[in-house]
Each structure stands twice: as structure tokens, then as C-alpha cells.
Short mmCIF file of C-alpha atoms and ligand atoms in Angstrom, two decimals:
data_model
loop_
_atom_site.label_atom_id
_atom_site.label_comp_id
_atom_site.label_asym_id
_atom_site.label_seq_id
_atom_site.Cartn_x
_atom_site.Cartn_y
_atom_site.Cartn_z
CA MET B 1422 20.50 11.53 18.63
CA MET B 1423 21.68 14.07 15.31
CA VAL B 1424 21.87 10.54 13.87
CA LEU B 1425 17.68 9.82 13.36
CA MET B 1426 17.34 13.67 12.50
CA ASP B 1427 19.67 13.24 10.00
CA GLU B 1428 17.70 10.02 8.73
CA GLU B 1429 14.01 11.55 9.33
CA LYS B 1430 15.27 13.98 7.25
CA ALA B 1431 16.76 12.44 4.29
CA ARG B 1432 13.75 9.79 4.67
CA PHE B 1433 11.25 14.14 4.53
CA GLU B 1434 13.44 14.82 1.75
CA ALA B 1435 13.59 11.11 0.03
CA LEU B 1436 9.39 10.89 0.18
CA LYS B 1437 8.74 14.21 -1.05
CA LYS B 1438 11.42 14.14 -4.42
CA ILE B 1439 8.56 11.03 -5.59
CA ARG B 1440 5.16 13.50 -4.28
CA ASP B 1441 6.87 15.75 -6.97
CA GLU B 1442 7.89 13.51 -9.66
CA VAL B 1443 4.30 12.30 -9.10
CA VAL B 1444 2.36 15.71 -9.35
CA ASN B 1445 4.38 16.74 -11.52
CA PHE B 1446 3.84 13.36 -14.12
CA LYS B 1447 1.23 14.10 -16.37
CA ASP B 1448 2.04 11.39 -19.11
CA SER B 1449 -0.33 8.28 -17.83
CA PRO B 1450 -3.57 7.69 -18.89
CA LEU B 1451 -4.77 8.20 -15.49
CA THR B 1452 -3.81 12.23 -15.63
CA PRO B 1453 -7.51 13.24 -16.97
CA PHE B 1454 -8.85 11.50 -14.34
CA ARG B 1455 -6.57 12.45 -11.22
CA ILE B 1456 -8.28 15.61 -8.72
CA LYS B 1457 -5.55 15.18 -7.29
CA PRO B 1458 -2.44 12.50 -6.74
CA ILE B 1459 -2.51 9.99 -3.69
CA ILE B 1460 1.26 9.76 -3.14
CA GLY B 1461 1.22 8.41 0.41
CA GLU B 1462 0.58 8.84 4.34
CA GLY B 1463 1.91 7.64 7.57
CA ASN B 1464 4.96 7.04 9.97
CA HIS B 1465 7.85 7.36 7.96
CA PHE B 1466 10.15 4.85 10.24
CA ALA B 1467 6.09 2.01 9.88
CA SER B 1468 7.49 -1.16 10.51
CA ILE B 1469 4.34 -1.85 8.33
CA MET B 1470 3.14 -1.07 5.52
CA LEU B 1471 -0.02 -1.52 4.39
CA ILE B 1472 -0.46 -1.15 -0.49
CA GLY B 1473 -3.61 -1.02 -1.57
CA GLU B 1474 -3.99 -1.03 -5.25
CA ALA B 1475 -5.06 2.03 -6.88
CA PRO B 1476 -7.64 5.66 -5.20
CA GLY B 1477 -10.95 5.76 -6.11
CA LYS B 1478 -12.91 9.07 -6.38
CA ASN B 1479 -12.94 10.42 -2.46
CA GLU B 1480 -9.01 9.52 -2.37
CA SER B 1481 -8.72 11.77 -5.59
CA GLU B 1482 -10.22 14.68 -4.35
CA THR B 1483 -8.39 15.06 -0.51
CA GLY B 1484 -5.47 13.78 -1.55
CA HIS B 1485 -5.42 10.61 1.52
CA PRO B 1486 -5.35 7.34 1.02
CA PHE B 1487 -8.47 4.64 2.11
CA CYS B 1488 -9.98 8.25 3.26
CA GLY B 1489 -14.13 7.23 1.82
CA ALA B 1490 -15.85 3.66 2.49
CA SER B 1491 -12.91 0.95 2.88
CA GLY B 1492 -10.80 3.64 4.75
CA ARG B 1493 -13.47 3.19 7.26
CA ILE B 1494 -13.87 -0.74 7.06
CA LEU B 1495 -9.40 -0.09 7.45
CA ASP B 1496 -10.48 2.37 10.08
CA GLU B 1497 -11.77 -0.82 11.92
CA LEU B 1498 -9.09 -3.47 11.27
CA LEU B 1499 -6.70 -0.83 12.39
CA ALA B 1500 -8.69 -0.21 15.06
CA SER B 1501 -8.58 -4.36 16.72
CA ILE B 1502 -5.41 -4.68 17.03
CA SER B 1503 -5.73 -1.57 18.62
CA LEU B 1504 -2.97 -0.02 15.55
CA PRO B 1505 -2.73 3.75 15.78
CA ARG B 1506 -3.70 5.17 11.77
CA GLU B 1507 -0.50 7.46 12.21
CA GLU B 1508 1.72 4.01 12.88
CA VAL B 1509 1.30 3.04 10.16
CA TYR B 1510 2.23 3.90 6.15
CA ILE B 1511 0.19 3.36 3.60
CA THR B 1512 -0.02 4.21 0.22
CA ASN B 1513 -0.96 2.28 -3.15
CA ILE B 1514 0.25 0.87 -6.50
CA LEU B 1515 -1.17 3.76 -8.29
CA LYS B 1516 -1.23 7.39 -7.91
CA ASP B 1517 -4.17 8.02 -9.68
CA ARG B 1518 -7.67 7.16 -10.53
CA PRO B 1519 -8.58 4.20 -12.12
CA PRO B 1520 -12.04 6.18 -14.05
CA ASN B 1521 -15.15 4.62 -12.87
CA ASN B 1522 -13.49 2.65 -10.25
CA ARG B 1523 -12.18 0.00 -12.57
CA ASP B 1524 -8.48 -2.40 -11.65
CA PRO B 1525 -5.68 -1.49 -12.92
CA LEU B 1526 -3.98 -2.86 -15.99
CA PRO B 1527 -1.15 -4.21 -15.99
CA SER B 1528 0.69 -1.07 -18.13
CA GLU B 1529 -0.65 1.48 -14.78
CA ILE B 1530 1.19 -0.74 -12.74
CA GLU B 1531 4.05 -1.29 -14.75
CA MET B 1532 3.68 2.32 -15.26
CA TYR B 1533 3.58 3.28 -11.32
CA ALA B 1534 5.61 0.46 -9.60
CA PRO B 1535 8.36 2.67 -9.32
CA TRP B 1536 7.13 4.46 -6.81
CA LEU B 1537 6.17 2.23 -4.30
CA ASP B 1538 9.67 -0.43 -5.32
CA ARG B 1539 11.70 2.95 -3.73
CA GLN B 1540 8.59 3.75 -1.49
CA ILE B 1541 9.79 0.34 0.18
CA GLU B 1542 12.64 0.76 -0.12
CA ILE B 1543 12.79 4.77 1.90
CA ILE B 1544 10.33 3.37 5.08
CA LYS B 1545 12.12 0.57 4.48
CA PRO B 1546 9.09 -1.80 6.99
CA LYS B 1547 9.44 -5.16 8.33
CA ILE B 1548 5.96 -6.40 7.05
CA LEU B 1549 4.13 -5.21 4.54
CA GLY B 1550 -0.14 -6.27 4.61
CA LEU B 1551 -1.34 -6.74 0.87
CA LEU B 1552 -4.74 -4.70 0.18
CA GLY B 1553 -6.20 -7.05 -2.61
CA ARG B 1554 -4.55 -9.31 -5.79
CA PHE B 1555 -3.42 -6.34 -7.04
CA SER B 1556 -1.03 -5.64 -5.06
CA MET B 1557 -0.26 -9.14 -3.44
CA GLY B 1558 0.33 -10.26 -7.21
CA TYR B 1559 2.66 -6.82 -8.21
CA ILE B 1560 5.51 -7.25 -4.75
CA MET B 1561 5.38 -11.10 -5.23
CA GLU B 1562 6.32 -11.72 -8.60
CA ARG B 1563 8.73 -8.42 -8.24
CA TYR B 1564 10.50 -10.03 -4.35
CA GLU B 1565 10.76 -13.50 -6.45
CA LEU B 1566 7.99 -14.98 -5.01
CA LYS B 1567 6.04 -15.54 -8.19
CA ASN B 1568 5.87 -18.70 -7.70
CA LEU B 1569 4.08 -19.22 -4.08
CA ILE B 1570 0.99 -16.88 -5.29
CA GLU B 1571 -1.89 -18.17 -5.14
CA PRO B 1572 -6.14 -17.31 -5.41
CA ILE B 1573 -6.39 -14.20 -2.77
CA SER B 1574 -8.83 -17.19 -0.93
CA ARG B 1575 -5.81 -18.92 -0.58
CA ALA B 1576 -3.37 -17.33 0.31
CA HIS B 1577 -4.94 -14.35 2.79
CA GLY B 1578 -3.33 -14.26 6.08
CA ARG B 1579 -0.83 -16.46 5.38
CA VAL B 1580 3.20 -15.22 6.22
CA TYR B 1581 6.09 -15.07 3.30
CA GLU B 1582 9.54 -13.69 3.43
CA ALA B 1583 11.30 -12.13 1.06
CA ASP B 1584 14.61 -9.73 0.40
CA PHE B 1585 14.67 -6.85 0.06
CA LYS B 1586 17.80 -4.86 -0.47
CA PHE B 1587 17.80 -3.55 3.05
CA GLY B 1588 17.20 -6.95 4.92
CA MET B 1589 14.29 -9.95 5.45
CA VAL B 1590 10.79 -8.30 5.11
CA LYS B 1591 6.88 -10.79 5.99
CA ILE B 1592 4.86 -10.32 3.30
CA VAL B 1593 0.84 -11.45 4.12
CA PRO B 1594 -1.54 -10.91 1.48
CA LEU B 1595 -4.25 -9.62 2.20
CA TYR B 1596 -8.14 -9.62 0.86
CA HIS B 1597 -9.47 -6.04 0.25
CA PRO B 1598 -10.86 -3.87 2.69
CA ALA B 1599 -13.67 -3.11 -0.02
CA VAL B 1600 -15.35 -6.51 0.03
CA ALA B 1601 -16.49 -6.39 3.98
CA VAL B 1602 -18.40 -2.83 2.73
CA TYR B 1603 -21.58 -5.41 2.26
CA ASN B 1604 -20.49 -8.30 3.45
CA ALA B 1605 -19.65 -8.26 7.50
CA ASN B 1606 -18.78 -12.42 7.23
CA MET B 1607 -15.33 -10.97 5.26
CA LYS B 1608 -14.80 -8.17 7.65
CA GLU B 1609 -14.84 -11.88 10.64
CA GLU B 1610 -11.99 -13.02 8.14
CA LEU B 1611 -10.40 -9.50 7.57
CA ILE B 1612 -10.47 -8.98 11.17
CA LYS B 1613 -8.90 -12.86 11.71
CA ASP B 1614 -6.20 -11.61 8.86
CA PHE B 1615 -5.02 -8.22 11.02
CA LYS B 1616 -4.16 -10.46 14.07
CA VAL B 1617 -2.04 -11.93 12.27
CA LEU B 1618 0.08 -9.07 11.51
CA LYS B 1619 -0.04 -7.76 15.21
CA GLU B 1620 1.63 -10.65 16.71
CA LEU B 1621 3.80 -9.98 13.46
CA ILE B 1622 4.68 -6.82 15.19
N1 URA P 2745 -9.39 1.14 -2.57
C1 URA P 2745 -7.11 1.16 -2.57
O1 URA P 2745 -6.55 0.77 -2.63
N2 URA P 2745 -7.22 2.41 -2.14
C2 URA P 2745 -7.93 3.62 -1.32
O2 URA P 2745 -6.48 4.41 -1.57
C3 URA P 2745 -8.50 4.04 -0.96
C4 URA P 2745 -9.84 2.12 -1.75
#
């Protein structure tokens, strides 16, 4: 019991340190677009960590990841496998919003990704659900799966494995929920792929 409490405290403190660092980081080209940075939220002992690309306007206004239109799709997807949002940990590669919701630049990914790497090392998930091609590209390249990278249209729903400092992690590329906002067929694909996540738990 004591050990668990110590570990809870350690994870909380380590994540808080990341929060403080990001909040105090003002040298990013994205700083002018920041309302609030988005660090991540959810269970610090989650078996599943979901990684998106970057916050949008709604997220920046509230400080919560996936709380706009994509977030509503994500909630539906989690509900489709009866997985409460509070049980997973949700974050993004970029902690600040790119202007006009444009794609993250490679230089921005490089700038923000060390915080993501640390979040993964702290939470030690067993499964990473990679929401979209940027998250897939970053994680697969970083964790020695570069040779296996394919377009997201082929890779989605497949299960890869990577060796992290804390153990083996299953990696599942998924379409970004934004693709389903106006496309019911894509939502069906995402629902199928979320079943894969469920089976891995
Ligand atoms: N899209 C993302 O990739 N992340 C969010 O938090 C919101 C939208």
C-alpha cells in the first residue's frame, strides 16, 4: 500500500514538473498562439495512452485535450468499447496550438516531443494508441519501428511492438478522430480499430 502511494506521488510530481516546464516555456514559435498549453490528462497508471497531434482552439481555451469536435468523436469511440475516458491517459505531441489548425512542423515536433517521451516513461502504458499520422510517424521512428512505417490508410488497426526502457509496449496506429467528424464510414473504421485496442487490454 505504502509503495503504491509513493509511486502515485512520484508520478504526480514528475508530471507536475513537466506541466511547470511547459507553462514556463515561452521560446516556442507557437507561444503567441497559446491561450493555455495542454499537457495531458487521465489516469497516471493507465494501461492505454492515446497520443494526438496538437491541441486545437477549444483545447487551448480550456486546457483539456480533445474537448472539441474531435473530442466528441473520441468520446464516442471510447464509449463503443466501454472504456471510460478517466481510465486512459490522453495527450498530444505538441503542447501548444499551431495557428489555423495547420499540421505540426517537423521542427515543432522535435521541440515538444521530449516532454511526450517523458510522459510515456512516467505512465508506463502497455498500449499506445496513436491518433493520426503525425503521432504514428513520431513514435514509430523514435522507437525503432521506422522500417515498418506505412501510410496510415494501411497501418491503422495493426499492432506493432516496441521496446521501451520500462518494457515492451504494443503500438496501434489509428486514424485521427477528426477524419470522422463529417464522415460516417471513417467512424466505422475507427470503431473497428478501437475494438483492437479493447482486445489488447
Ligand atoms: N486534435 C488533436 O490532435 N489533439 C487534440 O487535443 C485535439 C484535436
